[in-house]
Tab-separated table of C-alpha atoms in Angstrom:
chain	number	residue	atom	x	y	z
A	1	MET	CA	-33.690	-18.581	68.477
A	2	TRP	CA	-36.822	-19.268	66.404
A	3	LYS	CA	-35.463	-17.173	63.556
A	4	LYS	CA	-32.330	-19.333	63.452
A	5	ILE	CA	-34.374	-22.528	63.456
A	6	LEU	CA	-36.646	-21.186	60.707
A	7	LEU	CA	-33.660	-20.071	58.616
A	8	PHE	CA	-31.965	-23.450	59.066
A	9	GLY	CA	-35.192	-25.252	58.107
A	10	MET	CA	-35.572	-23.155	54.971
A	11	LEU	CA	-31.980	-23.881	53.940
A	12	ILE	CA	-32.569	-27.608	54.380
A	13	PHE	CA	-35.775	-27.358	52.345
A	14	LEU	CA	-34.060	-25.457	49.526
A	15	ALA	CA	-31.187	-27.937	49.423
A	16	ALA	CA	-33.641	-30.832	49.219
A	17	CYS	CA	-35.604	-29.158	46.429
A	18	SER	CA	-32.541	-28.416	44.342
A	19	SER	CA	-31.105	-31.928	44.418
A	20	GLN	CA	-31.841	-34.221	41.527
A	21	ASN	CA	-33.688	-37.507	41.869
A	22	LEU	CA	-31.167	-39.916	40.383
A	23	SER	CA	-31.857	-43.084	42.366
A	24	LEU	CA	-32.660	-46.308	40.519
A	25	GLU	CA	-36.399	-46.088	41.214
A	26	ASP	CA	-36.578	-42.374	40.371
A	27	LEU	CA	-34.782	-42.939	37.055
A	28	LYS	CA	-37.068	-45.873	36.200
A	29	THR	CA	-40.098	-43.670	36.808
A	30	ALA	CA	-38.782	-40.583	35.009
A	31	TYR	CA	-37.324	-42.427	31.985
A	32	PRO	CA	-39.408	-45.599	31.476
A	33	ASP	CA	-38.423	-46.155	27.846
A	34	THR	CA	-34.845	-44.910	27.644
A	35	PHE	CA	-33.600	-46.064	31.071
A	36	ALA	CA	-35.973	-48.513	32.766
A	37	GLN	CA	-36.719	-50.871	29.892
A	38	PRO	CA	-33.097	-51.983	29.294
A	39	VAL	CA	-32.251	-52.053	33.025
A	40	GLU	CA	-35.251	-54.284	33.819
A	41	GLU	CA	-33.401	-57.084	31.955
A	42	LEU	CA	-30.810	-57.169	34.766
A	43	SER	CA	-31.121	-59.243	37.917
A	44	SER	CA	-31.966	-57.312	41.087
A	45	GLU	CA	-28.409	-57.996	42.324
A	46	LYS	CA	-26.918	-56.321	39.248
A	47	GLN	CA	-29.374	-53.438	39.486
A	48	GLU	CA	-28.142	-52.789	43.037
A	49	LYS	CA	-24.523	-52.695	41.831
A	50	LEU	CA	-25.183	-50.178	39.040
A	51	GLY	CA	-22.964	-47.117	39.228
A	52	LEU	CA	-25.695	-44.538	39.652
A	53	PRO	CA	-24.377	-41.211	40.985
A	54	GLU	CA	-26.527	-39.522	43.607
A	55	ASP	CA	-25.886	-36.153	41.987
A	56	MET	CA	-24.503	-34.618	38.789
A	57	PRO	CA	-22.610	-31.339	38.352
A	58	PHE	CA	-25.259	-30.280	35.817
A	59	GLU	CA	-29.040	-30.420	35.488
A	60	VAL	CA	-29.926	-33.794	33.960
A	61	THR	CA	-32.568	-33.592	31.233
A	62	LYS	CA	-32.225	-37.033	29.630
A	63	VAL	CA	-31.053	-40.462	30.804
A	64	GLU	CA	-30.509	-43.530	28.624
A	65	SER	CA	-29.229	-46.996	29.463
A	66	LYS	CA	-27.766	-49.751	27.352
A	67	VAL	CA	-27.215	-53.323	28.545
A	68	GLU	CA	-24.649	-55.522	26.789
A	69	ASP	CA	-23.447	-58.882	28.149
A	70	GLN	CA	-21.706	-58.095	31.450
A	71	ARG	CA	-21.714	-54.328	30.958
A	72	VAL	CA	-24.233	-51.540	31.507
A	73	GLN	CA	-23.839	-48.033	30.172
A	74	VAL	CA	-25.893	-45.126	31.523
A	75	LEU	CA	-25.765	-41.791	29.727
A	76	TYR	CA	-26.797	-38.617	31.566
A	77	GLN	CA	-27.299	-35.531	29.385
A	78	SER	CA	-27.954	-31.874	30.047
A	79	SER	CA	-29.785	-29.456	27.798
A	80	GLY	CA	-26.365	-27.995	26.932
A	81	LYS	CA	-23.096	-29.690	26.046
A	82	GLU	CA	-22.440	-31.433	29.362
A	83	LYS	CA	-22.934	-35.162	29.583
A	84	THR	CA	-21.629	-38.074	31.604
A	85	GLU	CA	-21.429	-41.701	30.622
A	86	VAL	CA	-21.155	-44.202	33.484
A	87	ARG	CA	-20.294	-47.820	32.721
A	88	THR	CA	-20.521	-50.724	35.141
A	89	LEU	CA	-18.525	-53.850	34.236
A	90	PHE	CA	-19.848	-56.912	36.085
A	91	ALA	CA	-17.161	-59.379	34.975
A	92	PRO	CA	-14.168	-57.096	35.435
A	93	GLY	CA	-11.278	-59.494	34.916
A	94	ASN	CA	-8.077	-57.516	34.489
A	95	VAL	CA	-9.206	-54.752	32.159
A	96	LEU	CA	-8.246	-51.618	34.081
A	97	GLU	CA	-6.465	-49.083	31.896
A	98	GLU	CA	-3.059	-47.770	32.945
A	99	SER	CA	-3.309	-44.237	34.296
A	100	GLU	CA	-0.448	-42.077	35.494
A	101	LEU	CA	-2.756	-39.992	37.674
A	102	GLN	CA	-4.177	-41.976	40.619
A	103	ILE	CA	-6.657	-40.222	42.927
A	104	PRO	CA	-8.256	-41.638	46.090
A	105	LEU	CA	-12.055	-41.481	46.148
A	106	ASN	CA	-14.264	-40.916	49.191
A	107	THR	CA	-14.968	-44.671	49.335
A	108	GLY	CA	-11.268	-45.442	49.779
A	109	ALA	CA	-10.887	-46.831	46.259
A	110	VAL	CA	-8.135	-45.421	44.069
A	111	ALA	CA	-9.264	-44.194	40.662
A	112	GLY	CA	-7.187	-43.824	37.554
A	113	VAL	CA	-7.821	-40.490	35.839
A	114	GLN	CA	-6.984	-39.686	32.218
A	115	GLU	CA	-7.476	-36.404	30.432
A	116	LYS	CA	-8.589	-37.050	26.868
A	117	LYS	CA	-9.043	-34.530	24.067
A	118	ASP	CA	-12.748	-33.891	24.724
A	119	HIS	CA	-13.458	-35.626	28.057
A	120	ILE	CA	-12.104	-36.933	31.344
A	121	PHE	CA	-11.968	-40.698	31.897
A	122	VAL	CA	-12.121	-42.040	35.469
A	123	GLU	CA	-11.948	-45.748	36.311
A	124	TRP	CA	-11.758	-47.796	39.502
A	125	TYR	CA	-12.411	-51.278	40.861
A	126	ASP	CA	-14.859	-51.806	43.719
A	127	GLY	CA	-13.641	-54.966	45.447
A	128	ASP	CA	-16.684	-55.229	47.723
A	129	LEU	CA	-19.052	-55.427	44.742
A	130	ASP	CA	-16.538	-56.997	42.300
A	131	VAL	CA	-17.276	-54.432	39.583
A	132	ILE	CA	-15.361	-51.827	37.644
A	133	TYR	CA	-16.870	-48.363	37.276
A	134	GLN	CA	-15.858	-46.129	34.378
A	135	ILE	CA	-16.882	-42.518	33.884
A	136	GLN	CA	-16.506	-40.314	30.852
A	137	TYR	CA	-17.353	-36.699	31.639
A	138	TYR	CA	-17.827	-34.232	28.757
A	139	GLY	CA	-18.128	-30.564	29.559
A	140	PRO	CA	-16.286	-27.246	29.575
A	141	LYS	CA	-12.523	-27.776	29.723
A	142	GLU	CA	-12.146	-25.604	32.805
A	143	GLY	CA	-13.053	-27.628	35.886
A	144	ARG	CA	-13.653	-30.796	33.869
A	145	THR	CA	-11.461	-33.018	36.061
A	146	GLU	CA	-13.043	-31.759	39.276
A	147	LYS	CA	-16.540	-32.369	37.925
A	148	ALA	CA	-15.623	-35.888	36.777
A	149	LEU	CA	-14.332	-36.634	40.278
A	150	GLU	CA	-17.536	-35.206	41.769
A	151	VAL	CA	-19.464	-37.781	39.753
A	152	ALA	CA	-17.097	-40.583	40.821
A	153	ASN	CA	-17.475	-39.635	44.479
A	154	ALA	CA	-21.279	-39.541	44.093
A	155	ILE	CA	-21.409	-43.262	43.220
């Protein structure tokens, strides 16, 4: 019995160690110039609504943010060719793009998914927060859509 408990505890510990710290406070601490400085311009209400995924399908080595009017863009990069750009639109209006492929997310929202030449574009409206989230995932062609949806479901 003790062996099972010890094994289970070690698995939990390893899972916790391998996850990335991508919360708002962790990103502010890890990337004070490239992420925190622009985001600090936002109200605390807008900071809470930022589309910050809890996890990425790659090891994040660099994070940058850009604040423009009613829009925030956060770029997550790996040491390789994978990167994800997440945009949060605070004054969404009626700007959703038409997408033939509609996929339900874990939150219950329905996301439009478009396969572009070099990336996957995912977009959905969060009615509770009154924001639109947009994701552009760049990575290896194989599994690209699944990884983009992983990011969307992590928000």
